[in-house]
Amino acid sequence: MDASRRAFLTGAAALSAAVLTPETVRARAALQAAADWSLATVDIEGDLAPRPMRLVHGRPPAGLEGTLFRNGPGKFRRPGGSATHWFDGDGLMRAFRVRDGQTTLEACFADTPKRRLESELDAVVTPGFGTVGDARAQVGGPNDANAANTAVMAAGDAIWALWEGGSPLAMDAGDLSTRGFVVLRDDLKGMPFQAHPRFDPDGTIWNIGLWGDRMVVWRLNPDRGLGAAEIVELPRASYMHDFTATARSLVIVLQPWVFERQGMPYAAQFAWRPELGTQVLVLDKADLGRTRIFELPAFSYFHLGDAWEEADGTIRFDVAAGRDVDFAVEGARVLVEGRGSVPGEPAQLAMVTLHADGRAEMAGSGVTAEFPKSDPRRAGLRRRYTVHVAGETGGRPLPTGLAVHDWESGGSDAFDFGRRTVMEEAVWVPKPGRGGEAEAWLVAPSIDLAAGVSALHVFEAARVADGPVCSWQADVALPAGFHGAWVG
């Protein structure tokens, strides 16, 4: 087990210890010509014990009580071989626990077969999204390559660490210890369960899992037990990281990044074919055999917002839409290298409309955006607002601020921390006893590159431009995560 907290580099370059202090970060910046965002993919060498965070701004709002669980890669590099893509680092579950105005931070690695093998070998050998791997890999099934590094879903006294190509990994919500892979039914063991489940107002959970031109549609009961699992044929084998849903329909967006060849890494199997355009497959939740297909011009994406359906059957949803897949293929590799210019243009927020008569259109907002999220109380229902990270620019990856887009007025309420901050995804936390869409807090972590530490911020959803209501600062820096969930 890799639990020694020692750095794997020595001398003046011994800068990858389990806990990165501000002094370490400043030394690293002075000793190497790295990009100013390289701390976002720094290696963590072991679990992080609970520690208090220091209130550095404002006053914690009364009624904000709960835990922000965040998942993302935390270990990329080993002496015998390293991950070469941002999406392939070992899953590190973070917990920001807010109680009585005080906040603590802790983090634990997901104890997966992949991590155990690579810790023993002291080398990254398992193939992944953008990492080739080598002959020492032991992959007898999907969960042998499962990094459990992408998202979080609450499940009673557990949280599920979600990936793309395998089962959820259950971890204890109290101490973050790993319990094991979730088997929803014996004959479905190892079937893919993606990172972005969608929730009905009654607590029913929908998710998908992909392989080639087929997908499994999961329907889970509110208690996380299996309701149903059904195989659906797709019009084409397209890479997708997300889907969305209305109260009545599942919405599957098939971008023209399509399967063409076998081989590893996984991303190498796909080719960008913009001439094919983007298709949207809509399935009736009550009868998955009832489908419709809509055609749109080509765009790429990783993340979709919640969808809603109007009385006449019109469906609307937002998307962080890109022009190509340069970032997915090459940009995320440059992130792990920690230097250089990142290819690809930032995604922009857009609204897709699927008309009942079969027409489809997409209207751009002109706003750079990623990680669109909305009020969880309105999942699948009509809404007005989308929160997203903002400030990303070409060549310099990763956002620097937060914004809320108003789809009725077209306005954007934004706050930017500046280039010395890496902003992470925000989650909506409804205020107790309040029902308005903007009557919520937005809770989000960031990395303060100047101080070399992680921070946690609380914003008023209705007044993001005013800046954080309050901010806490840790004494350590954790790499940028992907997705999180608030458990109150």
GROMACS .gro file of C-alpha atoms in nm:
model
  488
    1MET     CA    1   0.000   0.000   0.000
    2ASP     CA    2   0.120   0.352  -0.083
    3ALA     CA    3   0.064   0.505   0.259
    4SER     CA    4   0.408   0.632   0.356
    5ARG     CA    5   0.347   1.001   0.272
    6ARG     CA    6   0.702   1.015   0.134
    7ALA     CA    7   0.775   1.204  -0.185
    8PHE     CA    8   0.883   1.002  -0.485
    9LEU     CA    9   1.131   1.268  -0.587
   10THR     CA   10   1.433   1.359  -0.377
   11GLY     CA   11   1.651   1.658  -0.303
   12ALA     CA   12   1.534   2.002  -0.411
   13ALA     CA   13   1.272   1.846  -0.637
   14ALA     CA   14   1.104   1.645  -0.358
   15LEU     CA   15   0.781   1.835  -0.403
   16SER     CA   16   0.506   1.574  -0.426
   17ALA     CA   17   0.447   1.489  -0.063
   18ALA     CA   18   0.112   1.368   0.063
   19VAL     CA   19   0.037   1.713   0.210
   20LEU     CA   20   0.148   2.010   0.001
   21THR     CA   21   0.228   2.305   0.224
   22PRO     CA   22   0.246   2.663   0.096
   23GLU     CA   23   0.625   2.647   0.127
   24THR     CA   24   0.633   2.337  -0.093
   25VAL     CA   25   0.424   2.502  -0.360
   26ARG     CA   26   0.636   2.817  -0.366
   27ALA     CA   27   0.950   2.605  -0.394
   28ARG     CA   28   0.803   2.409  -0.679
   29ALA     CA   29   0.717   2.729  -0.866
   30ALA     CA   30   1.069   2.861  -0.819
   31LEU     CA   31   1.245   2.542  -0.926
   32GLN     CA   32   1.065   2.456  -1.244
   33ALA     CA   33   0.922   2.636  -1.542
   34ALA     CA   34   0.578   2.486  -1.496
   35ALA     CA   35   0.246   2.637  -1.595
   36ASP     CA   36   0.072   2.841  -1.325
   37TRP     CA   37  -0.208   2.581  -1.312
   38SER     CA   38   0.012   2.274  -1.257
   39LEU     CA   39  -0.104   2.240  -0.896
   40ALA     CA   40  -0.443   2.130  -1.034
   41THR     CA   41  -0.298   1.788  -1.120
   42VAL     CA   42  -0.050   1.746  -0.837
   43ASP     CA   43  -0.004   1.398  -0.686
   44ILE     CA   44  -0.131   1.315  -0.339
   45GLU     CA   45   0.063   1.032  -0.180
   46GLY     CA   46  -0.183   0.914   0.084
   47ASP     CA   47  -0.513   0.972   0.262
   48LEU     CA   48  -0.572   1.306   0.431
   49ALA     CA   49  -0.687   1.293   0.794
   50PRO     CA   50  -0.970   1.528   0.899
   51ARG     CA   51  -0.843   1.879   0.966
   52PRO     CA   52  -1.011   2.214   1.034
   53MET     CA   53  -1.038   2.478   0.766
   54ARG     CA   54  -0.980   2.842   0.866
   55LEU     CA   55  -1.251   3.102   0.806
   56VAL     CA   56  -1.078   3.373   0.601
   57HIS     CA   57  -1.374   3.576   0.474
   58GLY     CA   58  -1.729   3.664   0.576
   59ARG     CA   59  -1.968   3.487   0.808
   60PRO     CA   60  -2.108   3.135   0.757
   61PRO     CA   61  -2.483   3.155   0.687
   62ALA     CA   62  -2.717   3.015   0.950
   63GLY     CA   63  -2.879   2.692   0.838
   64LEU     CA   64  -2.596   2.572   0.615
   65GLU     CA   65  -2.528   2.225   0.757
   66GLY     CA   66  -2.405   1.923   0.567
   67THR     CA   67  -2.120   1.771   0.369
   68LEU     CA   68  -1.991   1.842   0.022
   69PHE     CA   69  -1.851   1.515  -0.110
   70ARG     CA   70  -1.620   1.565  -0.410
   71ASN     CA   71  -1.455   1.307  -0.632
   72GLY     CA   72  -1.166   1.339  -0.872
   73PRO     CA   73  -0.824   1.200  -0.960
   74GLY     CA   74  -0.556   1.237  -0.693
   75LYS     CA   75  -0.259   1.026  -0.808
   76PHE     CA   76  -0.115   1.024  -1.160
   77ARG     CA   77   0.257   0.959  -1.145
   78ARG     CA   78   0.463   0.664  -1.023
   79PRO     CA   79   0.834   0.589  -1.073
   80GLY     CA   80   0.766   0.282  -1.291
   81GLY     CA   81   0.513   0.450  -1.521
   82SER     CA   82   0.251   0.722  -1.503
   83ALA     CA   83  -0.098   0.808  -1.618
   84THR     CA   84  -0.081   1.032  -1.923
   85HIS     CA   85  -0.436   1.174  -1.911
   86TRP     CA   86  -0.629   1.377  -1.653
   87PHE     CA   87  -0.919   1.130  -1.651
   88ASP     CA   88  -0.702   0.833  -1.545
   89GLY     CA   89  -0.574   0.928  -1.199
   90ASP     CA   90  -0.674   0.725  -0.892
   91GLY     CA   91  -1.005   0.835  -0.740
   92LEU     CA   92  -0.969   1.057  -0.432
   93MET     CA   93  -1.289   1.122  -0.235
   94ARG     CA   94  -1.297   1.453  -0.051
   95ALA     CA   95  -1.537   1.552   0.227
   96PHE     CA   96  -1.591   1.917   0.323
   97ARG     CA   97  -1.803   1.892   0.639
   98VAL     CA   98  -1.986   2.209   0.748
   99ARG     CA   99  -2.125   2.213   1.104
  100ASP     CA  100  -2.213   2.508   1.329
  101GLY     CA  101  -2.019   2.747   1.109
  102GLN     CA  102  -1.706   2.532   1.124
  103THR     CA  103  -1.564   2.334   0.832
  104THR     CA  104  -1.330   2.035   0.817
  105LEU     CA  105  -1.163   1.870   0.519
  106GLU     CA  106  -1.059   1.508   0.474
  107ALA     CA  107  -0.983   1.284   0.178
  108CYS     CA  108  -0.939   0.912   0.111
  109PHE     CA  109  -0.840   0.719  -0.198
  110ALA     CA  110  -1.090   0.471  -0.338
  111ASP     CA  111  -0.943   0.128  -0.262
  112THR     CA  112  -0.982  -0.027  -0.607
  113PRO     CA  113  -0.809  -0.330  -0.763
  114LYS     CA  114  -0.638  -0.088  -1.001
  115ARG     CA  115  -0.490   0.118  -0.718
  116ARG     CA  116  -0.384  -0.188  -0.518
  117LEU     CA  117  -0.200  -0.341  -0.814
  118GLU     CA  118  -0.029  -0.019  -0.915
  119SER     CA  119   0.071   0.060  -0.557
  120GLU     CA  120   0.237  -0.282  -0.536
  121LEU     CA  121   0.418  -0.231  -0.868
  122ASP     CA  122   0.481   0.140  -0.805
  123ALA     CA  123   0.378   0.194  -1.166
  124VAL     CA  124   0.064   0.292  -1.357
  125VAL     CA  125   0.002  -0.008  -1.583
  126THR     CA  126  -0.376  -0.012  -1.631
  127PRO     CA  127  -0.519   0.118  -1.959
  128GLY     CA  128  -0.765   0.403  -1.928
  129PHE     CA  129  -0.936   0.683  -2.115
  130GLY     CA  130  -0.611   0.828  -2.244
  131THR     CA  131  -0.344   0.604  -2.088
  132VAL     CA  132  -0.219   0.305  -2.287
  133GLY     CA  133  -0.104   0.089  -1.994
  134ASP     CA  134   0.124  -0.209  -2.039
  135ALA     CA  135   0.144  -0.588  -2.018
  136ARG     CA  136   0.159  -0.587  -1.638
  137ALA     CA  137  -0.204  -0.480  -1.620
  138GLN     CA  138  -0.448  -0.736  -1.477
  139VAL     CA  139  -0.782  -0.662  -1.640
  140GLY     CA  140  -1.021  -0.954  -1.625
  141GLY     CA  141  -1.330  -0.733  -1.621
  142PRO     CA  142  -1.441  -0.369  -1.622
  143ASN     CA  143  -1.391  -0.315  -1.250
  144ASP     CA  144  -1.024  -0.415  -1.270
  145ALA     CA  145  -0.969  -0.088  -1.458
  146ASN     CA  146  -1.221   0.113  -1.254
  147ALA     CA  147  -1.057   0.428  -1.115
  148ALA     CA  148  -1.373   0.534  -0.922
  149ASN     CA  149  -1.263   0.891  -0.984
  150THR     CA  150  -1.544   1.090  -1.143
  151ALA     CA  151  -1.860   1.162  -0.944
  152VAL     CA  152  -2.053   1.095  -0.622
  153MET     CA  153  -2.401   0.967  -0.542
  154ALA     CA  154  -2.545   0.952  -0.189
  155ALA     CA  155  -2.681   0.615  -0.078
  156GLY     CA  156  -2.793   0.613   0.285
  157ASP     CA  157  -2.490   0.588   0.512
  158ALA     CA  158  -2.270   0.532   0.206
  159ILE     CA  159  -2.161   0.733  -0.093
  160TRP     CA  160  -2.102   0.577  -0.432
  161ALA     CA  161  -1.788   0.675  -0.621
  162LEU     CA  162  -1.889   0.671  -0.988
  163TRP     CA  163  -1.679   0.610  -1.298
  164GLU     CA  164  -1.789   0.553  -1.660
  165GLY     CA  165  -1.711   0.197  -1.752
  166GLY     CA  166  -1.791  -0.012  -1.444
  167SER     CA  167  -1.983  -0.045  -1.120
  168PRO     CA  168  -2.029   0.215  -0.848
  169LEU     CA  169  -1.783   0.178  -0.559
  170ALA     CA  170  -1.946   0.214  -0.216
  171MET     CA  171  -1.756   0.419   0.043
  172ASP     CA  172  -1.855   0.496   0.400
  173ALA     CA  173  -2.003   0.846   0.430
  174GLY     CA  174  -1.863   0.879   0.781
  175ASP     CA  175  -1.497   0.789   0.744
  176LEU     CA  176  -1.463   0.748   0.362
  177SER     CA  177  -1.342   0.390   0.394
  178THR     CA  178  -1.407   0.167   0.093
  179ARG     CA  179  -1.679  -0.098   0.126
  180GLY     CA  180  -1.665  -0.250  -0.222
  181PHE     CA  181  -1.827  -0.250  -0.563
  182VAL     CA  182  -2.206  -0.230  -0.573
  183VAL     CA  183  -2.382  -0.531  -0.728
  184LEU     CA  184  -2.734  -0.427  -0.820
  185ARG     CA  185  -2.816  -0.777  -0.950
  186ASP     CA  186  -2.587  -1.079  -0.979
  187ASP     CA  187  -2.627  -1.116  -1.355
  188LEU     CA  188  -2.550  -0.745  -1.403
  189LYS     CA  189  -2.224  -0.747  -1.209
  190GLY     CA  190  -1.966  -0.516  -1.369
  191MET     CA  191  -2.213  -0.355  -1.611
  192PRO     CA  192  -2.128   0.014  -1.672
  193PHE     CA  193  -2.302   0.269  -1.450
  194GLN     CA  194  -2.214   0.619  -1.563
  195ALA     CA  195  -2.113   0.923  -1.362
  196HIS     CA  196  -2.423   1.142  -1.406
  197PRO     CA  197  -2.744   0.980  -1.277
  198ARG     CA  198  -3.065   1.181  -1.306
  199PHE     CA  199  -3.327   1.209  -1.032
  200ASP     CA  200  -3.706   1.224  -1.051
  201PRO     CA  201  -3.891   1.436  -0.793
  202ASP     CA  202  -4.012   1.116  -0.623
  203GLY     CA  203  -3.653   0.997  -0.572
  204THR     CA  204  -3.640   0.751  -0.862
  205ILE     CA  205  -3.291   0.744  -1.017
  206TRP     CA  206  -3.213   0.695  -1.386
  207ASN     CA  207  -2.873   0.620  -1.532
  208ILE     CA  208  -2.716   0.463  -1.839
  209GLY     CA  209  -2.414   0.251  -1.919
  210LEU     CA  210  -2.257   0.226  -2.263
  211TRP     CA  211  -2.077  -0.027  -2.473
  212GLY     CA  212  -2.066   0.028  -2.847
  213ASP     CA  213  -2.404   0.090  -3.005
  214ARG     CA  214  -2.598  -0.041  -2.705
  215MET     CA  215  -2.671   0.096  -2.362
  216VAL     CA  216  -2.819  -0.035  -2.043
  217VAL     CA  217  -3.083   0.192  -1.891
  218TRP     CA  218  -3.084   0.168  -1.512
  219ARG     CA  219  -3.387   0.261  -1.301
  220LEU     CA  220  -3.320   0.260  -0.928
  221ASN     CA  221  -3.573   0.297  -0.648
  222PRO     CA  222  -3.532   0.583  -0.398
  223ASP     CA  223  -3.363   0.337  -0.157
  224ARG     CA  224  -3.101   0.268  -0.430
  225GLY     CA  225  -3.230  -0.082  -0.492
  226LEU     CA  226  -3.272  -0.192  -0.854
  227GLY     CA  227  -3.608  -0.122  -1.011
  228ALA     CA  228  -3.522  -0.228  -1.367
  229ALA     CA  229  -3.238  -0.260  -1.616
  230GLU     CA  230  -3.310  -0.269  -1.988
  231ILE     CA  231  -3.089  -0.288  -2.298
  232VAL     CA  232  -3.152  -0.026  -2.569
  233GLU     CA  233  -3.001  -0.016  -2.918
  234LEU     CA  234  -2.847   0.316  -3.018
  235PRO     CA  235  -2.846   0.474  -3.367
  236ARG     CA  236  -2.466   0.487  -3.354
  237ALA     CA  237  -2.176   0.417  -3.122
  238SER     CA  238  -2.095   0.762  -2.989
  239TYR     CA  239  -1.885   0.863  -2.691
  240MET     CA  240  -2.094   1.025  -2.419
  241HIS     CA  241  -2.015   1.116  -2.061
  242ASP     CA  242  -2.361   1.249  -1.970
  243PHE     CA  243  -2.729   1.233  -2.056
  244THR     CA  244  -3.029   1.426  -1.927
  245ALA     CA  245  -3.398   1.371  -1.852
  246THR     CA  246  -3.735   1.541  -1.824
  247ALA     CA  247  -4.020   1.422  -1.603
  248ARG     CA  248  -4.133   1.191  -1.888
  249SER     CA  249  -3.833   1.133  -2.112
  250LEU     CA  250  -3.467   1.034  -2.125
  251VAL     CA  251  -3.254   1.251  -2.356
  252ILE     CA  252  -2.944   1.090  -2.509
  253VAL     CA  253  -2.711   1.322  -2.704
  254LEU     CA  254  -2.501   1.141  -2.966
  255GLN     CA  255  -2.214   1.368  -3.065
  256PRO     CA  256  -2.015   1.289  -3.381
  257TRP     CA  257  -1.724   1.145  -3.184
  258VAL     CA  258  -1.789   0.792  -3.300
  259PHE     CA  259  -1.641   0.447  -3.252
  260GLU     CA  260  -1.416   0.337  -3.540
  261ARG     CA  261  -1.151   0.096  -3.411
  262GLN     CA  262  -1.052  -0.137  -3.129
  263GLY     CA  263  -0.753  -0.067  -2.910
  264MET     CA  264  -0.632   0.126  -2.611
  265PRO     CA  265  -0.641   0.385  -2.476
  266TYR     CA  266  -1.017   0.414  -2.484
  267ALA     CA  267  -1.026   0.758  -2.647
  268ALA     CA  268  -0.822   0.623  -2.941
  269GLN     CA  269  -1.120   0.408  -3.043
  270PHE     CA  270  -1.318   0.717  -3.145
  271ALA     CA  271  -1.289   0.957  -3.439
  272TRP     CA  272  -1.428   1.310  -3.465
  273ARG     CA  273  -1.665   1.316  -3.767
  274PRO     CA  274  -1.842   1.656  -3.766
  275GLU     CA  275  -1.999   1.585  -4.105
  276LEU     CA  276  -2.230   1.339  -3.926
  277GLY     CA  277  -2.384   1.612  -3.713
  278THR     CA  278  -2.520   1.555  -3.362
  279GLN     CA  279  -2.822   1.335  -3.299
  280VAL     CA  280  -3.054   1.347  -2.999
  281LEU     CA  281  -3.239   1.029  -2.905
  282VAL     CA  282  -3.546   1.076  -2.684
  283LEU     CA  283  -3.692   0.774  -2.503
  284ASP     CA  284  -4.022   0.755  -2.319
  285LYS     CA  285  -3.953   0.661  -1.954
  286ALA     CA  286  -4.275   0.459  -1.941
  287ASP     CA  287  -4.183   0.261  -2.255
  288LEU     CA  288  -3.820   0.272  -2.363
  289GLY     CA  289  -3.918   0.127  -2.701
  290ARG     CA  290  -4.094   0.453  -2.789
  291THR     CA  291  -3.822   0.675  -2.931
  292ARG     CA  292  -3.768   0.988  -3.140
  293ILE     CA  293  -3.451   1.115  -3.310
  294PHE     CA  294  -3.364   1.481  -3.368
  295GLU     CA  295  -3.084   1.620  -3.583
  296LEU     CA  296  -2.855   1.912  -3.492
  297PRO     CA  297  -2.532   2.058  -3.631
  298ALA     CA  298  -2.215   1.903  -3.492
  299PHE     CA  299  -2.096   1.996  -3.145
  300SER     CA  300  -1.894   1.820  -2.877
  301TYR     CA  301  -1.977   1.806  -2.507
  302PHE     CA  302  -1.905   1.647  -2.175
  303HIS     CA  303  -2.187   1.792  -1.964
  304LEU     CA  304  -2.556   1.863  -2.005
  305GLY     CA  305  -2.793   2.055  -1.782
  306ASP     CA  306  -3.127   1.927  -1.654
  307ALA     CA  307  -3.400   1.907  -1.919
  308TRP     CA  308  -3.767   1.992  -1.900
  309GLU     CA  309  -4.072   1.923  -2.117
  310GLU     CA  310  -4.345   2.172  -2.195
  311ALA     CA  311  -4.716   2.105  -2.231
  312ASP     CA  312  -4.698   2.078  -2.611
  313GLY     CA  313  -4.414   1.823  -2.594
  314THR     CA  314  -4.127   2.066  -2.656
  315ILE     CA  315  -3.810   1.963  -2.471
  316ARG     CA  316  -3.538   2.207  -2.363
  317PHE     CA  317  -3.199   2.147  -2.205
  318ASP     CA  318  -2.870   2.330  -2.181
  319VAL     CA  319  -2.525   2.206  -2.272
  320ALA     CA  320  -2.163   2.316  -2.238
  321ALA     CA  321  -2.097   2.281  -2.611
  322GLY     CA  322  -1.759   2.266  -2.781
  323ARG     CA  323  -1.638   2.284  -3.140
  324ASP     CA  324  -1.421   1.973  -3.136
  325VAL     CA  325  -1.259   1.717  -2.904
  326ASP     CA  326  -0.908   1.862  -2.892
  327PHE     CA  327  -0.921   1.916  -2.517
  328ALA     CA  328  -1.053   1.566  -2.448
  329VAL     CA  329  -0.778   1.404  -2.653
  330GLU     CA  330  -0.476   1.634  -2.612
  331GLY     CA  331  -0.563   1.909  -2.364
  332ALA     CA  332  -0.622   1.673  -2.074
  333ARG     CA  333  -0.286   1.511  -2.148
  334VAL     CA  334  -0.112   1.850  -2.128
  335LEU     CA  335  -0.279   1.908  -1.792
  336VAL     CA  336  -0.103   1.605  -1.645
  337GLU     CA  337   0.227   1.711  -1.798
  338GLY     CA  338   0.185   2.038  -1.607
  339ARG     CA  339   0.331   2.263  -1.874
  340GLY     CA  340   0.264   2.391  -2.222
  341SER     CA  341  -0.033   2.540  -2.402
  342VAL     CA  342  -0.357   2.346  -2.389
  343PRO     CA  343  -0.526   2.290  -2.727
  344GLY     CA  344  -0.896   2.331  -2.782
  345GLU     CA  345  -1.138   2.617  -2.725
  346PRO     CA  346  -1.343   2.649  -2.405
  347ALA     CA  347  -1.701   2.524  -2.420
  348GLN     CA  348  -1.989   2.771  -2.438
  349LEU     CA  349  -2.329   2.746  -2.274
  350ALA     CA  350  -2.614   2.682  -2.518
  351MET     CA  351  -2.983   2.592  -2.502
  352VAL     CA  352  -3.117   2.307  -2.716
  353THR     CA  353  -3.484   2.300  -2.812
  354LEU     CA  354  -3.649   1.984  -2.945
  355HIS     CA  355  -3.984   2.076  -3.096
  356ALA     CA  356  -4.280   1.841  -3.093
  357ASP     CA  357  -4.294   1.850  -3.475
  358GLY     CA  358  -3.944   1.701  -3.505
  359ARG     CA  359  -3.742   2.021  -3.555
  360ALA     CA  360  -3.440   2.092  -3.336
  361GLU     CA  361  -3.232   2.402  -3.277
  362MET     CA  362  -2.949   2.519  -3.053
  363ALA     CA  363  -2.906   2.880  -2.937
  364GLY     CA  364  -2.573   2.987  -2.797
  365SER     CA  365  -2.542   3.223  -2.504
  366GLY     CA  366  -2.195   3.353  -2.588
  367VAL     CA  367  -2.088   3.263  -2.233
  368THR     CA  368  -1.787   3.039  -2.169
  369ALA     CA  369  -1.902   2.765  -1.933
  370GLU     CA  370  -1.853   2.415  -1.799
  371PHE     CA  371  -2.013   2.195  -1.532
  372PRO     CA  372  -2.372   2.330  -1.570
  373LYS     CA  373  -2.585   2.257  -1.261
  374SER     CA  374  -2.935   2.360  -1.155
  375ASP     CA  375  -3.166   2.357  -0.856
  376PRO     CA  376  -3.211   1.988  -0.759
  377ARG     CA  377  -3.569   2.059  -0.649
  378ARG     CA  378  -3.652   2.126  -1.014
  379ALA     CA  379  -3.484   1.825  -1.174
  380GLY     CA  380  -3.678   1.739  -1.488
  381LEU     CA  381  -3.904   2.044  -1.442
  382ARG     CA  382  -3.907   2.390  -1.597
  383ARG     CA  383  -3.642   2.621  -1.448
  384ARG     CA  384  -3.480   2.957  -1.503
  385TYR     CA  385  -3.119   2.935  -1.383
  386THR     CA  386  -2.797   2.744  -1.452
  387VAL     CA  387  -2.483   2.779  -1.241
  388HIS     CA  388  -2.153   2.704  -1.414
  389VAL     CA  389  -1.782   2.767  -1.381
  390ALA     CA  390  -1.648   3.052  -1.590
  391GLY     CA  391  -1.332   3.233  -1.693
  392GLU     CA  392  -1.156   2.960  -1.889
  393THR     CA  393  -0.954   3.088  -2.183
  394GLY     CA  394  -0.783   2.921  -2.475
  395GLY     CA  395  -0.435   2.793  -2.397
  396ARG     CA  396  -0.481   2.834  -2.021
  397PRO     CA  397  -0.713   2.558  -1.902
  398LEU     CA  398  -0.942   2.550  -1.601
  399PRO     CA  399  -1.191   2.814  -1.489
  400THR     CA  400  -1.130   3.109  -1.259
  401GLY     CA  401  -1.481   3.204  -1.151
  402LEU     CA  402  -1.846   3.119  -1.108
  403ALA     CA  403  -2.160   3.245  -1.284
  404VAL     CA  404  -2.536   3.197  -1.288
  405HIS     CA  405  -2.705   3.228  -1.627
  406ASP     CA  406  -3.065   3.352  -1.641
  407TRP     CA  407  -3.239   3.190  -1.937
  408GLU     CA  408  -3.535   3.429  -1.919
  409SER     CA  409  -3.340   3.756  -1.927
  410GLY     CA  410  -3.028   3.626  -2.100
  411GLY     CA  411  -2.817   3.786  -1.829
  412SER     CA  412  -2.517   3.637  -1.653
  413ASP     CA  413  -2.438   3.707  -1.286
  414ALA     CA  414  -2.067   3.632  -1.248
  415PHE     CA  415  -1.774   3.657  -1.010
  416ASP     CA  416  -1.411   3.600  -1.109
  417PHE     CA  417  -1.127   3.530  -0.864
  418GLY     CA  418  -0.856   3.595  -1.122
  419ARG     CA  419  -0.587   3.383  -1.282
  420ARG     CA  420  -0.434   3.271  -0.952
  421THR     CA  421  -0.742   3.059  -0.876
  422VAL     CA  422  -0.873   2.733  -1.022
  423MET     CA  423  -1.249   2.721  -0.967
  424GLU     CA  424  -1.430   2.389  -0.931
  425GLU     CA  425  -1.792   2.281  -0.988
  426ALA     CA  426  -2.057   2.437  -0.762
  427VAL     CA  427  -2.359   2.257  -0.618
  428TRP     CA  428  -2.695   2.408  -0.524
  429VAL     CA  429  -2.788   2.386  -0.156
  430PRO     CA  430  -3.153   2.493  -0.102
  431LYS     CA  431  -3.210   2.714   0.200
  432PRO     CA  432  -3.413   2.538   0.472
  433GLY     CA  433  -3.783   2.613   0.448
  434ARG     CA  434  -3.749   2.815   0.127
  435GLY     CA  435  -3.882   2.709  -0.213
  436GLY     CA  436  -3.777   2.973  -0.465
  437GLU     CA  437  -3.531   2.866  -0.731
  438ALA     CA  438  -3.278   3.135  -0.634
  439GLU     CA  439  -3.334   3.082  -0.261
  440ALA     CA  440  -3.027   2.867  -0.232
  441TRP     CA  441  -2.655   2.875  -0.163
  442LEU     CA  442  -2.392   2.771  -0.413
  443VAL     CA  443  -2.109   2.578  -0.248
  444ALA     CA  444  -1.786   2.526  -0.439
  445PRO     CA  445  -1.418   2.457  -0.373
  446SER     CA  446  -1.123   2.619  -0.543
  447ILE     CA  447  -0.744   2.604  -0.550
  448ASP     CA  448  -0.564   2.920  -0.447
  449LEU     CA  449  -0.253   2.896  -0.663
  450ALA     CA  450  -0.081   3.190  -0.495
  451ALA     CA  451  -0.117   3.049  -0.143
  452GLY     CA  452  -0.089   2.687  -0.253
  453VAL     CA  453  -0.400   2.570  -0.066
  454SER     CA  454  -0.756   2.452  -0.127
  455ALA     CA  455  -1.051   2.669  -0.028
  456LEU     CA  456  -1.428   2.635   0.010
  457HIS     CA  457  -1.671   2.914  -0.080
  458VAL     CA  458  -2.040   2.983  -0.023
  459PHE     CA  459  -2.227   3.218  -0.260
  460GLU     CA  460  -2.583   3.347  -0.262
  461ALA     CA  461  -2.740   3.197  -0.575
  462ALA     CA  462  -2.925   3.524  -0.639
  463ARG     CA  463  -2.616   3.747  -0.599
  464VAL     CA  464  -2.308   3.568  -0.730
  465ALA     CA  465  -2.148   3.893  -0.849
  466ASP     CA  466  -2.127   4.009  -0.486
  467GLY     CA  467  -1.864   3.740  -0.428
  468PRO     CA  468  -1.857   3.471  -0.161
  469VAL     CA  469  -2.069   3.510   0.150
  470CYS     CA  470  -1.789   3.329   0.328
  471SER     CA  471  -1.472   3.136   0.248
  472TRP     CA  472  -1.267   2.881   0.439
  473GLN     CA  473  -0.907   2.792   0.362
  474ALA     CA  474  -0.731   2.461   0.422
  475ASP     CA  475  -0.367   2.416   0.515
  476VAL     CA  476  -0.318   2.181   0.220
  477ALA     CA  477  -0.376   2.174  -0.154
  478LEU     CA  478  -0.574   1.899  -0.323
  479PRO     CA  479  -0.581   1.860  -0.702
  480ALA     CA  480  -0.886   1.969  -0.897
  481GLY     CA  481  -1.180   1.734  -0.869
  482PHE     CA  482  -1.455   1.660  -1.117
  483HIS     CA  483  -1.800   1.629  -0.956
  484GLY     CA  484  -1.964   1.641  -0.618
  485ALA     CA  485  -2.287   1.605  -0.420
  486TRP     CA  486  -2.420   1.785  -0.115
  487VAL     CA  487  -2.561   1.568   0.164
  488GLY     CA  488  -2.750   1.775   0.422
   0.00000   0.00000   0.00000
